[in-house]
Each structure stands twice: as structure tokens, then as C-alpha cells.
PDB file of C-alpha atoms in Angstrom:
ATOM      1  CA  MET U 258     -21.739  17.548  26.933  1.00 50.00           C
ATOM      2  CA  VAL U 259     -21.168  15.019  24.141  1.00 55.00           C
ATOM      3  CA  ASN U 260     -22.809  15.627  20.785  1.00 64.00           C
ATOM      4  CA  PRO U 261     -25.571  13.003  20.265  1.00 63.00           C
ATOM      5  CA  SER U 262     -24.528  12.467  16.638  1.00 62.00           C
ATOM      6  CA  PHE U 263     -21.106  11.300  17.838  1.00 62.00           C
ATOM      7  CA  ASP U 264     -22.814   8.789  20.129  1.00 65.00           C
ATOM      8  CA  VAL U 265     -24.727   7.391  17.164  1.00 59.00           C
ATOM      9  CA  LEU U 266     -21.564   7.220  15.037  1.00 60.00           C
ATOM     10  CA  TYR U 267     -19.599   5.587  17.845  1.00 61.00           C
ATOM     11  CA  SER U 268     -22.274   2.980  18.462  1.00 68.00           C
ATOM     12  CA  TRP U 269     -22.532   2.254  14.716  1.00 61.00           C
ATOM     13  CA  LEU U 270     -18.749   1.807  14.415  1.00 65.00           C
ATOM     14  CA  ASN U 271     -18.909  -0.774  17.193  1.00 71.00           C
ATOM     15  CA  THR U 272     -21.153  -3.049  15.145  1.00 75.00           C
ATOM     16  CA  ASP U 273     -19.704  -5.727  12.855  1.00 80.00           C
ATOM     17  CA  ILE U 274     -20.858  -3.908   9.731  1.00 84.00           C
ATOM     18  CA  GLY U 275     -19.509  -0.620  11.073  1.00 83.00           C
ATOM     19  CA  ARG U 276     -16.053  -2.072  11.738  1.00 87.00           C
ATOM     20  CA  PHE U 277     -16.048  -3.710   8.300  1.00 88.00           C
ATOM     21  CA  ALA U 278     -17.082  -0.467   6.592  1.00 89.00           C
ATOM     22  CA  PHE U 279     -14.356   1.394   8.488  1.00 92.00           C
ATOM     23  CA  ARG U 280     -11.743  -1.140   7.355  1.00 93.00           C
ATOM     24  CA  ILE U 281     -12.973  -0.879   3.735  1.00 95.00           C
ATOM     25  CA  GLY U 282     -12.716   2.908   3.843  1.00 96.00           C
ATOM     26  CA  LEU U 283      -9.348   2.941   5.565  1.00 97.00           C
ATOM     27  CA  SER U 284      -7.766   0.387   3.233  1.00 97.00           C
ATOM     28  CA  ALA U 285      -9.089   2.251   0.163  1.00 97.00           C
ATOM     29  CA  ALA U 286      -7.781   5.548   1.550  1.00 97.00           C
ATOM     30  CA  LEU U 287      -4.333   4.153   2.336  1.00 97.00           C
ATOM     31  CA  GLY U 288      -4.077   2.534  -1.094  1.00 97.00           C
ATOM     32  CA  MET U 289      -5.071   5.819  -2.736  1.00 97.00           C
ATOM     33  CA  PHE U 290      -2.543   7.669  -0.569  1.00 96.00           C
ATOM     34  CA  ILE U 291       0.311   5.480  -1.801  1.00 96.00           C
ATOM     35  CA  GLY U 292      -1.070   5.420  -5.359  1.00 94.00           C
ATOM     36  CA  LEU U 293      -1.299   9.213  -5.465  1.00 94.00           C
ATOM     37  CA  GLU U 294       2.476   9.428  -5.230  1.00 92.00           C
ATOM     38  CA  ARG U 295       2.892   6.874  -8.049  1.00 90.00           C
ATOM     39  CA  GLU U 296       0.327   8.746 -10.152  1.00 90.00           C
ATOM     40  CA  TRP U 297       2.175  11.993  -9.505  1.00 90.00           C
ATOM     41  CA  ALA U 298       5.430  10.298 -10.592  1.00 83.00           C
ATOM     42  CA  HIS U 299       3.716   9.255 -13.879  1.00 82.00           C
ATOM     43  CA  LYS U 300       3.965   5.505 -13.263  1.00 82.00           C
ATOM     44  CA  GLU U 301       1.697   2.911 -14.897  1.00 79.00           C
ATOM     45  CA  ALA U 302       0.069   1.903 -11.607  1.00 81.00           C
ATOM     46  CA  GLY U 303      -1.617   4.756  -9.798  1.00 89.00           C
ATOM     47  CA  ILE U 304      -4.398   5.691  -7.434  1.00 95.00           C
ATOM     48  CA  ARG U 305      -6.946   3.089  -8.525  1.00 94.00           C
ATOM     49  CA  THR U 306      -4.498   0.182  -8.808  1.00 92.00           C
ATOM     50  CA  PHE U 307      -3.029   0.785  -5.365  1.00 94.00           C
ATOM     51  CA  ALA U 308      -6.478   1.238  -3.792  1.00 96.00           C
ATOM     52  CA  LEU U 309      -7.608  -2.051  -5.350  1.00 94.00           C
ATOM     53  CA  PHE U 310      -4.521  -3.932  -4.133  1.00 92.00           C
ATOM     54  CA  CYS U 311      -5.064  -2.646  -0.597  1.00 95.00           C
ATOM     55  CA  LEU U 312      -8.755  -3.587  -0.771  1.00 94.00           C
ATOM     56  CA  ILE U 313      -7.924  -7.087  -2.039  1.00 90.00           C
ATOM     57  CA  GLY U 314      -5.591  -7.592   0.913  1.00 90.00           C
ATOM     58  CA  MET U 315      -8.158  -6.325   3.399  1.00 92.00           C
ATOM     59  CA  VAL U 316     -11.155  -8.228   2.045  1.00 89.00           C
ATOM     60  CA  SER U 317      -9.264 -11.499   1.587  1.00 86.00           C
ATOM     61  CA  THR U 318      -8.122 -11.394   5.193  1.00 86.00           C
ATOM     62  CA  ALA U 319     -11.321 -10.093   6.747  1.00 82.00           C
ATOM     63  CA  LEU U 320     -13.675 -12.493   4.985  1.00 78.00           C
ATOM     64  CA  TYR U 321     -11.825 -15.649   4.040  1.00 75.00           C
ATOM     65  CA  PRO U 322      -8.633 -16.294   5.983  1.00 71.00           C
ATOM     66  CA  PRO U 323      -6.145 -17.893   5.457  1.00 77.00           C
ATOM     67  CA  TYR U 324      -6.439 -19.652   2.098  1.00 76.00           C
ATOM     68  CA  VAL U 325      -7.860 -16.758   0.113  1.00 75.00           C
ATOM     69  CA  THR U 326      -5.222 -14.453   1.584  1.00 76.00           C
ATOM     70  CA  ILE U 327      -2.490 -16.857   0.448  1.00 81.00           C
ATOM     71  CA  ALA U 328      -4.041 -17.102  -3.028  1.00 80.00           C
ATOM     72  CA  CYS U 329      -4.322 -13.321  -3.270  1.00 79.00           C
ATOM     73  CA  ALA U 330      -0.717 -12.920  -2.105  1.00 81.00           C
ATOM     74  CA  ILE U 331       0.376 -15.280  -4.881  1.00 86.00           C
ATOM     75  CA  PHE U 332      -1.683 -13.178  -7.318  1.00 82.00           C
ATOM     76  CA  ALA U 333      -0.020  -9.998  -6.014  1.00 79.00           C
ATOM     77  CA  VAL U 334       3.446 -11.490  -6.529  1.00 82.00           C
ATOM     78  CA  ALA U 335       2.532 -12.744 -10.005  1.00 86.00           C
ATOM     79  CA  PHE U 336       1.077  -9.384 -10.991  1.00 81.00           C
ATOM     80  CA  THR U 337       4.162  -7.490  -9.845  1.00 77.00           C
ATOM     81  CA  ILE U 338       6.455  -9.913 -11.717  1.00 82.00           C
ATOM     82  CA  ILE U 339       4.377  -9.583 -14.888  1.00 82.00           C
ATOM     83  CA  MET U 340       4.391  -5.796 -14.540  1.00 76.00           C
ATOM     84  CA  SER U 341       8.177  -5.759 -14.213  1.00 76.00           C
ATOM     85  CA  ALA U 342       8.644  -8.193 -17.119  1.00 80.00           C
ATOM     86  CA  TYR U 343       6.376  -6.049 -19.296  1.00 76.00           C
ATOM     87  CA  GLY U 344       8.562  -3.013 -18.589  1.00 74.00           C
ATOM     88  CA  ILE U 345      11.705  -4.953 -19.497  1.00 77.00           C
ATOM     89  CA  VAL U 346      10.194  -6.334 -22.734  1.00 78.00           C
ATOM     90  CA  GLN U 347       8.996  -2.868 -23.748  1.00 75.00           C
ATOM     91  CA  LYS U 348      12.533  -1.589 -23.048  1.00 72.00           C
ATOM     92  CA  LYS U 349      11.149   0.747 -20.435  1.00 73.00           C
ATOM     93  CA  ASP U 350      11.726   1.113 -16.748  1.00 70.00           C
ATOM     94  CA  PRO U 351      10.935  -2.307 -15.203  1.00 68.00           C
ATOM     95  CA  ASN U 352       9.039  -0.499 -12.416  1.00 74.00           C
ATOM     96  CA  LEU U 353      10.663  -2.528  -9.661  1.00 80.00           C
ATOM     97  CA  THR U 354       9.914   0.129  -7.058  1.00 85.00           C
ATOM     98  CA  THR U 355       6.261   0.375  -8.109  1.00 85.00           C
ATOM     99  CA  SER U 356       6.002  -3.421  -8.068  1.00 83.00           C
ATOM    100  CA  ALA U 357       7.475  -3.580  -4.575  1.00 87.00           C
ATOM    101  CA  ALA U 358       5.155  -0.784  -3.426  1.00 92.00           C
ATOM    102  CA  LEU U 359       2.139  -2.668  -4.836  1.00 89.00           C
ATOM    103  CA  PHE U 360       3.162  -5.794  -2.961  1.00 87.00           C
ATOM    104  CA  ILE U 361       3.594  -3.856   0.295  1.00 93.00           C
ATOM    105  CA  THR U 362       0.248  -2.129  -0.301  1.00 95.00           C
ATOM    106  CA  PHE U 363      -1.424  -5.539  -0.489  1.00 91.00           C
ATOM    107  CA  PHE U 364       0.004  -6.354   2.934  1.00 92.00           C
ATOM    108  CA  VAL U 365      -1.110  -2.982   4.302  1.00 96.00           C
ATOM    109  CA  GLY U 366      -4.603  -4.173   3.378  1.00 95.00           C
ATOM    110  CA  VAL U 367      -3.948  -7.488   5.125  1.00 91.00           C
ATOM    111  CA  LEU U 368      -2.945  -5.601   8.283  1.00 93.00           C
ATOM    112  CA  ILE U 369      -6.123  -3.536   8.145  1.00 95.00           C
ATOM    113  CA  GLY U 370      -8.107  -6.755   7.611  1.00 91.00           C
ATOM    114  CA  ILE U 371      -6.753  -8.273  10.828  1.00 90.00           C
ATOM    115  CA  ASP U 372      -7.429  -5.058  12.786  1.00 90.00           C
ATOM    116  CA  GLN U 373      -3.808  -3.951  12.903  1.00 93.00           C
ATOM    117  CA  THR U 374      -4.674  -0.423  11.791  1.00 95.00           C
ATOM    118  CA  ILE U 375      -1.804   1.447  13.447  1.00 97.00           C
ATOM    119  CA  PRO U 376       0.955  -0.666  11.808  1.00 97.00           C
ATOM    120  CA  GLY U 377      -0.924  -0.478   8.502  1.00 97.00           C
ATOM    121  CA  VAL U 378      -1.143   3.315   8.615  1.00 97.00           C
ATOM    122  CA  ILE U 379       2.499   3.676   9.685  1.00 98.00           C
ATOM    123  CA  ILE U 380       3.713   1.403   6.871  1.00 97.00           C
ATOM    124  CA  ALA U 381       1.609   3.308   4.315  1.00 97.00           C
ATOM    125  CA  ILE U 382       3.123   6.609   5.466  1.00 97.00           C
ATOM    126  CA  VAL U 383       6.683   5.235   5.396  1.00 97.00           C
ATOM    127  CA  VAL U 384       6.197   3.713   1.915  1.00 96.00           C
ATOM    128  CA  THR U 385       4.772   6.951   0.536  1.00 96.00           C
ATOM    129  CA  ALA U 386       7.591   8.965   2.093  1.00 94.00           C
ATOM    130  CA  LEU U 387      10.232   6.650   0.610  1.00 94.00           C
ATOM    131  CA  LEU U 388       8.612   6.821  -2.816  1.00 92.00           C
ATOM    132  CA  SER U 389       8.397  10.600  -2.724  1.00 91.00           C
ATOM    133  CA  ILE U 390      12.064  11.277  -1.857  1.00 89.00           C
ATOM    134  CA  LYS U 391      13.629   9.414  -4.778  1.00 82.00           C
ATOM    135  CA  ALA U 392      15.543  12.452  -6.082  1.00 79.00           C
ATOM    136  CA  GLU U 393      16.971  13.263  -2.663  1.00 82.00           C
ATOM    137  CA  LEU U 394      18.092   9.681  -2.062  1.00 80.00           C
ATOM    138  CA  GLN U 395      19.675   9.465  -5.515  1.00 79.00           C
ATOM    139  CA  SER U 396      21.567  12.734  -5.005  1.00 79.00           C
ATOM    140  CA  ILE U 397      22.999  11.407  -1.741  1.00 77.00           C
ATOM    141  CA  ALA U 398      24.061   8.150  -3.412  1.00 75.00           C
ATOM    142  CA  VAL U 399      25.705   9.954  -6.340  1.00 79.00           C
ATOM    143  CA  GLU U 400      27.714  12.233  -4.062  1.00 77.00           C
ATOM    144  CA  LEU U 401      29.182   9.392  -1.979  1.00 76.00           C
ATOM    145  CA  THR U 402      32.718   8.342  -2.727  1.00 78.00           C
ATOM    146  CA  ALA U 403      33.867   4.725  -2.823  1.00 78.00           C
ATOM    147  CA  GLN U 404      35.852   5.343   0.351  1.00 80.00           C
ATOM    148  CA  GLU U 405      32.768   6.614   2.192  1.00 77.00           C
ATOM    149  CA  VAL U 406      30.743   3.595   1.102  1.00 74.00           C
ATOM    150  CA  HIS U 407      33.464   1.190   2.245  1.00 77.00           C
ATOM    151  CA  ALA U 408      33.760   3.008   5.577  1.00 76.00           C
ATOM    152  CA  ALA U 409      30.006   2.703   6.152  1.00 70.00           C
ATOM    153  CA  VAL U 410      30.035  -1.010   5.381  1.00 73.00           C
TER     154      VAL U 410
END
């Protein structure tokens, strides 16, 4: 027998407001998931910034396509460029990886906004995995010889 509370939840999620609330929650969660790794790596952009970028992508697509989405995408690009330029001017790490991750996080939100939840979740997992294995990837790159690189290319 099915639990009656699940029936109520299922019927609520099938309403317009329920689907919108689910997309808000999912996009915030995915942004926080990616941002948690950046926070853990002590980068300038962290949990809140990534959650906000994902929410901006989702809301702009869900409520006001396509012009607001295009405007927000331009904002996302501008923000990531400014963030990188700030790092260069301050003679710090230009945060190119964080900037790229922010940009991708915006588009994860866009995917959630157009009800493409599975691709959005998969991309968020792949991005977080790539960000978290920096040391391992760098150790592989350092150990490669020039001959091995040329053979692979």
C-alpha cells in the first residue's frame, strides 16, 4: 500500500508551482554542490556564489526566455572575465578554472530551467569531480615525458 503522504507530495510536485519549487531547490543544491568544492579549495567564489549563478540560470530560463537568458549569460561571461582580471591585477591566481566552473554552473541552471534535469545533474557531478582531482591530474601531467605527449597527439 502506498503511503498517503507520498500521494500528496506527488500530486503537489505535478502542479506548476510544485515543479518550479523543485527546479529552484535542485538548481540551488547543484550550485552549492559545485561551490562546496571551490570553498574547500579556498577560492574566492564558493557555495553561495555558485548557488546564485545556478539560480540565475534557472530563473532566467524558466520565467523569461530567451532574452533574459541571453542577458544573464552575457552577465555571467562579464563576471567571470572581471574575476579573472582582478586576480591578474592583484598578482594572484587568475582563477580561470573557477571562472569556467561558474560559467558552466550558470548553464546547469539553464538546463534545470528547461526541464533537462538529468543532463544538468550529470554535468554538475562531472564538473565537481574534475575540480576535485586537480592534484591527481597535475601529477599525471608532470610525470609525462615529451615523447609520451607527442605519441598521444
